[in-house]
Coordinates of C-alpha atoms in Angstrom, one line a residue:
M328 CA -116.1 37.5 -47.2
Y329 CA -113.6 35.7 -48.0
H330 CA -114.9 31.4 -48.0
A331 CA -111.4 29.4 -49.1
F332 CA -108.0 30.6 -49.8
H333 CA -107.1 31.8 -53.5
P334 CA -103.8 31.5 -54.0
G335 CA -101.5 34.0 -55.7
Q336 CA -104.1 36.7 -56.3
T337 CA -104.8 39.8 -53.9
W338 CA -106.2 39.0 -50.7
L339 CA -107.6 41.8 -49.1
D340 CA -108.6 42.9 -45.6
T341 CA -111.6 43.2 -43.6
E342 CA -111.7 46.8 -44.8
G343 CA -111.0 46.0 -48.5
K344 CA -107.7 47.1 -48.0
R345 CA -104.6 45.0 -49.5
I346 CA -102.8 42.6 -46.6
Q347 CA -99.5 44.1 -46.2
A348 CA -97.4 41.0 -44.3
H349 CA -94.7 40.0 -45.6
G350 CA -91.5 38.1 -44.8
G351 CA -93.5 37.0 -41.7
S352 CA -95.5 34.1 -39.8
V353 CA -98.7 33.7 -38.0
M354 CA -98.9 33.4 -34.0
Y355 CA -102.1 31.2 -32.4
V356 CA -102.6 33.5 -29.2
D357 CA -106.1 33.3 -27.1
G358 CA -107.9 31.0 -29.8
V359 CA -106.6 34.8 -32.6
Y360 CA -104.5 34.1 -35.5
Y361 CA -102.4 37.3 -35.4
W362 CA -100.3 38.1 -38.8
Y363 CA -97.7 40.0 -39.0
G364 CA -95.1 41.2 -41.4
E365 CA -93.2 43.4 -43.7
N366 CA -95.8 46.3 -44.5
K367 CA -94.3 47.5 -48.1
E368 CA -97.4 49.8 -48.5
K369 CA -95.2 52.9 -49.2
T370 CA -92.3 50.7 -51.3
T371 CA -93.5 51.3 -54.8
G372 CA -90.3 51.8 -56.4
D373 CA -90.2 55.9 -56.6
A374 CA -89.1 56.8 -53.2
P375 CA -85.7 55.0 -50.9
V376 CA -89.1 53.3 -48.4
W377 CA -88.3 49.5 -47.8
H378 CA -90.3 49.0 -45.7
W379 CA -92.7 51.0 -43.0
G380 CA -93.4 49.0 -40.2
V381 CA -94.4 45.1 -38.4
R382 CA -98.2 45.5 -38.9
C383 CA -100.7 42.6 -37.9
Y384 CA -103.7 41.3 -38.8
A385 CA -106.7 39.0 -36.8
S386 CA -108.4 36.5 -38.0
K387 CA -110.8 33.3 -36.3
D388 CA -111.4 31.4 -39.8
L389 CA -107.6 32.4 -41.3
Y390 CA -110.0 33.5 -44.5
N391 CA -111.1 37.4 -42.9
W392 CA -108.5 39.1 -41.5
E393 CA -108.6 42.6 -39.8
D394 CA -106.1 45.0 -39.5
K395 CA -104.2 45.8 -35.7
G396 CA -102.2 48.4 -37.3
L397 CA -99.0 49.1 -37.3
I398 CA -96.9 46.7 -34.1
I399 CA -93.7 48.0 -34.5
P400 CA -93.4 51.8 -36.2
P401 CA -90.9 52.5 -39.0
E402 CA -89.0 55.7 -37.5
P403 CA -88.6 58.4 -40.1
D404 CA -87.2 60.9 -38.3
D405 CA -83.6 58.8 -36.9
P406 CA -81.7 58.0 -40.1
A407 CA -79.3 55.9 -38.2
S408 CA -82.6 54.1 -36.8
P409 CA -82.8 50.6 -37.8
L410 CA -86.7 50.9 -38.3
H411 CA -86.0 53.9 -40.5
P412 CA -87.7 53.1 -43.6
A413 CA -84.4 52.4 -45.5
S414 CA -82.9 50.4 -42.9
Q415 CA -84.4 47.7 -45.6
M416 CA -85.5 46.1 -42.3
D417 CA -86.5 42.1 -43.2
R418 CA -88.4 39.0 -42.4
P419 CA -90.2 40.2 -38.8
H420 CA -90.2 36.8 -36.5
I421 CA -92.0 37.0 -33.2
I422 CA -92.1 34.2 -30.4
Y423 CA -93.9 34.1 -27.3
N424 CA -91.2 33.5 -23.9
K425 CA -93.2 31.9 -21.0
E426 CA -90.8 32.2 -18.3
T427 CA -90.7 36.0 -18.5
G428 CA -94.2 37.2 -19.9
K429 CA -92.5 38.6 -23.3
Y430 CA -93.5 38.2 -26.7
V431 CA -89.4 38.6 -28.2
C432 CA -89.5 40.1 -32.1
W433 CA -86.1 39.8 -33.8
L434 CA -86.1 41.8 -36.9
K435 CA -83.2 41.5 -39.5
I436 CA -81.5 44.6 -41.3
M437 CA -79.3 45.1 -43.6
G438 CA -79.0 48.6 -43.9
G439 CA -77.7 48.3 -47.3
G440 CA -74.2 47.7 -46.0
R441 CA -72.4 44.3 -46.4
I442 CA -72.6 43.3 -43.1
Q443 CA -75.9 42.4 -41.5
T444 CA -77.8 42.9 -38.1
E445 CA -80.2 41.9 -35.7
T446 CA -82.5 43.8 -34.1
V447 CA -84.1 42.9 -31.0
L448 CA -87.6 44.0 -29.6
T449 CA -90.2 42.6 -26.5
A450 CA -93.8 43.5 -25.4
D451 CA -96.3 42.4 -22.9
H452 CA -98.9 41.5 -26.2
I453 CA -98.5 40.4 -29.6
L454 CA -99.6 43.7 -30.3
G455 CA -97.6 46.1 -28.4
P456 CA -96.5 48.0 -27.9
Y457 CA -92.6 47.0 -29.0
T458 CA -89.3 47.8 -27.1
K459 CA -86.1 47.8 -28.5
V460 CA -83.7 46.1 -26.0
R461 CA -80.7 44.9 -28.8
E462 CA -79.6 46.6 -31.7
G463 CA -77.1 45.7 -34.4
L464 CA -76.1 42.5 -33.2
K465 CA -74.1 40.2 -34.7
P466 CA -75.1 36.6 -33.1
L467 CA -72.0 34.8 -33.5
N468 CA -70.2 37.3 -34.8
M469 CA -71.0 36.4 -37.8
C470 CA -73.5 38.5 -40.7
A471 CA -77.1 37.3 -40.2
G472 CA -79.1 37.0 -42.9
D473 CA -82.8 35.1 -43.6
F474 CA -83.7 33.6 -40.0
D475 CA -86.5 31.8 -38.5
L476 CA -87.0 31.5 -35.1
A477 CA -88.7 28.5 -33.0
V478 CA -89.6 27.2 -29.4
A479 CA -89.4 23.7 -28.2
E480 CA -92.1 22.5 -26.2
D481 CA -89.5 22.9 -22.6
G482 CA -89.3 26.1 -23.4
K483 CA -85.9 26.4 -25.4
A484 CA -85.3 28.7 -28.0
Y485 CA -83.4 28.2 -31.1
Y486 CA -82.4 30.8 -34.2
Y487 CA -81.7 29.4 -37.4
F488 CA -80.4 31.5 -40.1
E489 CA -78.4 32.0 -42.8
R490 CA -75.0 32.9 -42.6
V491 CA -74.9 35.1 -45.5
H492 CA -74.0 33.5 -48.4
S493 CA -72.1 31.2 -47.0
E494 CA -74.2 28.0 -44.6
L495 CA -77.2 28.0 -42.6
I496 CA -76.2 28.0 -38.6
C497 CA -78.6 26.8 -36.1
A498 CA -77.9 28.7 -32.7
D499 CA -79.4 28.0 -29.2
L500 CA -80.7 31.5 -28.0
T501 CA -80.4 32.4 -24.2
D502 CA -82.9 32.5 -21.3
D503 CA -84.8 35.3 -22.0
Y504 CA -85.0 35.3 -26.5
T505 CA -82.8 38.0 -26.9
N506 CA -80.1 36.4 -28.0
V507 CA -77.2 33.5 -28.5
T508 CA -75.6 31.5 -26.4
G509 CA -72.8 30.5 -28.0
Y510 CA -73.9 26.9 -29.0
Y511 CA -74.4 26.6 -33.1
S512 CA -74.5 24.0 -35.2
T513 CA -73.7 24.2 -39.5
H514 CA -75.7 22.7 -42.1
F515 CA -76.0 22.7 -45.8
P516 CA -72.5 25.2 -46.6
R517 CA -72.4 26.0 -49.9
V518 CA -69.7 28.3 -52.5
S519 CA -71.8 31.2 -53.5
P520 CA -75.2 31.9 -54.5
P521 CA -77.8 30.8 -56.1
D522 CA -77.0 27.6 -54.4
V523 CA -76.9 29.1 -51.1
R524 CA -79.5 28.1 -48.8
E525 CA -81.5 31.4 -47.1
A526 CA -85.5 32.0 -45.6
P527 CA -85.4 28.8 -44.2
A528 CA -88.7 27.7 -42.3
H529 CA -88.9 25.4 -39.5
F530 CA -92.1 23.4 -38.2
R531 CA -91.8 20.1 -36.4
R532 CA -94.5 17.0 -37.1
K533 CA -94.2 13.7 -35.7
G534 CA -91.6 14.1 -33.5
K535 CA -89.2 14.7 -37.0
H536 CA -87.4 18.4 -37.7
Y537 CA -88.2 20.1 -41.0
L538 CA -86.8 23.2 -42.7
I539 CA -87.9 24.1 -46.0
T540 CA -85.3 26.6 -47.2
S541 CA -84.9 28.8 -50.8
G542 CA -81.8 29.6 -52.9
T543 CA -80.3 32.7 -53.2
T544 CA -81.4 34.8 -55.2
G545 CA -82.9 37.6 -54.8
Y546 CA -86.7 38.4 -54.8
L547 CA -86.4 36.2 -57.8
P548 CA -87.4 33.0 -56.6
N549 CA -86.2 30.0 -57.2
P550 CA -86.7 25.8 -56.2
S551 CA -87.5 25.5 -52.5
E552 CA -85.9 22.4 -50.5
A553 CA -86.8 20.4 -47.7
A554 CA -84.5 18.7 -45.6
V555 CA -85.7 16.4 -42.0
A556 CA -83.7 15.8 -38.7
D557 CA -84.3 14.3 -35.6
T558 CA -83.5 17.0 -33.9
W559 CA -83.1 21.2 -33.7
H560 CA -79.6 20.6 -34.8
G561 CA -79.6 17.9 -37.3
P562 CA -78.0 16.2 -39.2
F563 CA -80.4 17.8 -41.5
R564 CA -81.6 15.0 -44.5
V565 CA -82.7 17.0 -47.8
L566 CA -85.0 16.0 -49.2
G567 CA -85.4 17.8 -52.8
D568 CA -88.0 20.4 -53.6
P569 CA -91.5 19.9 -52.4
H570 CA -92.8 21.8 -55.2
V571 CA -94.8 19.4 -56.8
E572 CA -95.1 19.2 -60.6
D573 CA -93.3 22.4 -60.6
K574 CA -92.9 22.8 -64.6
S575 CA -91.6 26.4 -63.8
H576 CA -88.7 25.4 -60.4
T577 CA -89.8 28.5 -59.2
S578 CA -91.5 27.8 -56.0
F579 CA -94.8 28.4 -57.6
H580 CA -93.4 31.7 -58.2
S581 CA -92.4 32.7 -54.7
Q582 CA -91.2 32.2 -51.3
I583 CA -91.7 30.2 -48.3
S584 CA -91.5 32.9 -44.9
S585 CA -93.3 30.3 -42.6
V586 CA -95.4 27.3 -42.2
F587 CA -97.7 26.7 -39.0
K588 CA -99.9 24.4 -38.0
V589 CA -103.7 25.0 -38.2
E590 CA -105.4 24.4 -34.6
G591 CA -107.7 22.2 -34.6
K592 CA -106.8 20.0 -37.7
K593 CA -105.9 16.6 -37.3
D594 CA -102.3 17.0 -39.7
L595 CA -102.7 20.6 -41.6
Y596 CA -99.7 22.6 -42.6
I597 CA -99.8 25.5 -44.6
A598 CA -96.7 26.8 -46.1
C599 CA -96.9 30.8 -46.5
A600 CA -95.5 32.1 -49.2
D601 CA -95.1 35.7 -51.1
R602 CA -95.0 36.5 -54.5
W603 CA -92.3 39.1 -54.6
L604 CA -92.7 40.5 -58.2
P605 CA -96.2 39.3 -59.7
G606 CA -95.5 41.6 -63.1
M607 CA -92.0 39.4 -63.7
M608 CA -93.5 35.9 -63.8
D609 CA -92.0 34.4 -67.8
L610 CA -89.2 34.6 -66.7
E611 CA -86.9 31.6 -66.7
Y612 CA -84.8 29.8 -63.3
P613 CA -82.2 28.8 -65.0
E614 CA -80.5 31.5 -66.8
Y615 CA -81.3 33.9 -64.3
A616 CA -79.9 32.0 -61.7
R617 CA -77.1 31.4 -63.9
L618 CA -76.1 35.2 -63.7
F619 CA -76.5 35.1 -60.2
K620 CA -74.0 32.2 -60.3
N621 CA -71.4 34.2 -62.5
A622 CA -71.5 37.3 -60.0
F623 CA -70.5 35.5 -57.4
D624 CA -67.4 33.7 -58.9
L625 CA -64.3 36.0 -58.5
D626 CA -63.0 34.3 -61.8
L627 CA -66.1 34.8 -64.0
E628 CA -67.9 37.8 -62.6
S629 CA -67.5 41.1 -64.9
E630 CA -69.4 44.3 -66.1
Q631 CA -71.5 42.6 -68.6
T632 CA -72.7 39.9 -66.1
I633 CA -73.6 42.6 -63.4
K634 CA -75.8 44.5 -66.0
E635 CA -77.6 41.3 -67.2
L636 CA -78.3 40.5 -64.1
V637 CA -79.2 44.0 -63.1
G638 CA -81.5 43.9 -66.5
Y639 CA -83.1 40.6 -65.2
I640 CA -83.8 42.5 -61.5
G641 CA -84.0 45.5 -62.0
D642 CA -82.6 47.9 -59.1
D643 CA -84.0 48.7 -55.8
S644 CA -85.2 51.9 -57.2
R645 CA -87.4 50.1 -59.5
R646 CA -88.6 47.4 -57.8
N647 CA -92.5 47.8 -56.4
T648 CA -93.7 45.0 -53.2
S649 CA -96.2 47.0 -52.6
V650 CA -98.3 44.8 -55.1
A651 CA -96.7 41.6 -53.8
D652 CA -98.9 38.9 -53.0
Y653 CA -99.3 35.9 -51.1
V654 CA -99.3 32.0 -52.1
W655 CA -100.4 29.8 -49.2
L656 CA -100.6 25.9 -50.0
P657 CA -101.2 23.2 -47.9
I658 CA -98.8 21.0 -47.2
E659 CA -99.5 17.1 -47.6
F660 CA -97.0 14.2 -47.5
D661 CA -95.7 10.8 -48.3
G662 CA -94.5 9.5 -45.2
E663 CA -92.1 12.2 -43.9
I664 CA -91.9 13.9 -47.3
P665 CA -93.8 16.8 -47.2
R666 CA -95.5 17.6 -51.3
I667 CA -96.8 21.6 -52.2
R668 CA -99.1 20.6 -54.6
W669 CA -100.8 24.0 -56.6
R670 CA -104.1 24.6 -56.0
D671 CA -106.3 27.9 -57.5
E672 CA -108.8 27.3 -54.6
W673 CA -109.2 25.4 -51.6
S674 CA -110.6 25.9 -47.8
L675 CA -109.7 24.3 -44.6
D676 CA -113.2 21.8 -45.0
E677 CA -110.4 19.7 -47.0
F678 CA -108.8 18.5 -44.2
E679 CA -109.7 16.7 -40.8

């Protein structure tokens, strides 16, 4: 059994198997925490398998997790399905709708093409079974990338997403949480990767709305950026990189997927991050960031730049994310400014 968190170390479930819940989040339901995410157990780099469904785990102490199985299984027999293993399904996020009594899950589907879409599913219980209610959704007719979902105390829900390689969008969801209403706001416009913000993680604290985002450099990590606002739609004020004393400028070699508040704790928020490529921690951020920027600058794009970039990140067939690890760290606050410090080991007992 575990009695503490060990960021960056291999995390096993109660059966002794590597936990596979990447790019997801944690929900608290009736005294139990549920941690769900992409199941990467078959994404070893030697076959065209991007995912093998969405897996979920349950825990009462946040250290020890029981495998509850695939709550959204893959559909390997249907190449046209958004749940086909090669469909490039990413970042499942689930919210609960009190009015409909449904758990609503959104999935980002890259599909191997230039246009990214969303698939929306619903279920009566967080563990499923889930039923697809929308496929091929283009929210606001935009190409939608990494995202987060959040619900206000009054039941209204919001969808924060990266308008691919452009800006961040906050969109109001419909009453059933399965679509957008058409009302939205725009934030953090950027010319191109690596400066474009992706992987938004939203949380609320003391009446403030926070977003922690990542730059856009594929699976290679980069400096996170925190921002704060008084309302759901902002405007957001950028606070800088929350990772304190991170000499690597890579968010401690990880990418935050979500932030959640621990029940029963006065002011404890945990940033949940994935260390997608543990074996590539020796890479220097400034260099591959330059290559990303060049690759998206039409005036500088060249075969040599692309060749160098692929040399850094490897093509899809060589990425083994089945061995990706997790970096869970507590967020401290200096007034309204979030700070994330490295800890080799830490426990909930350290916080009120």
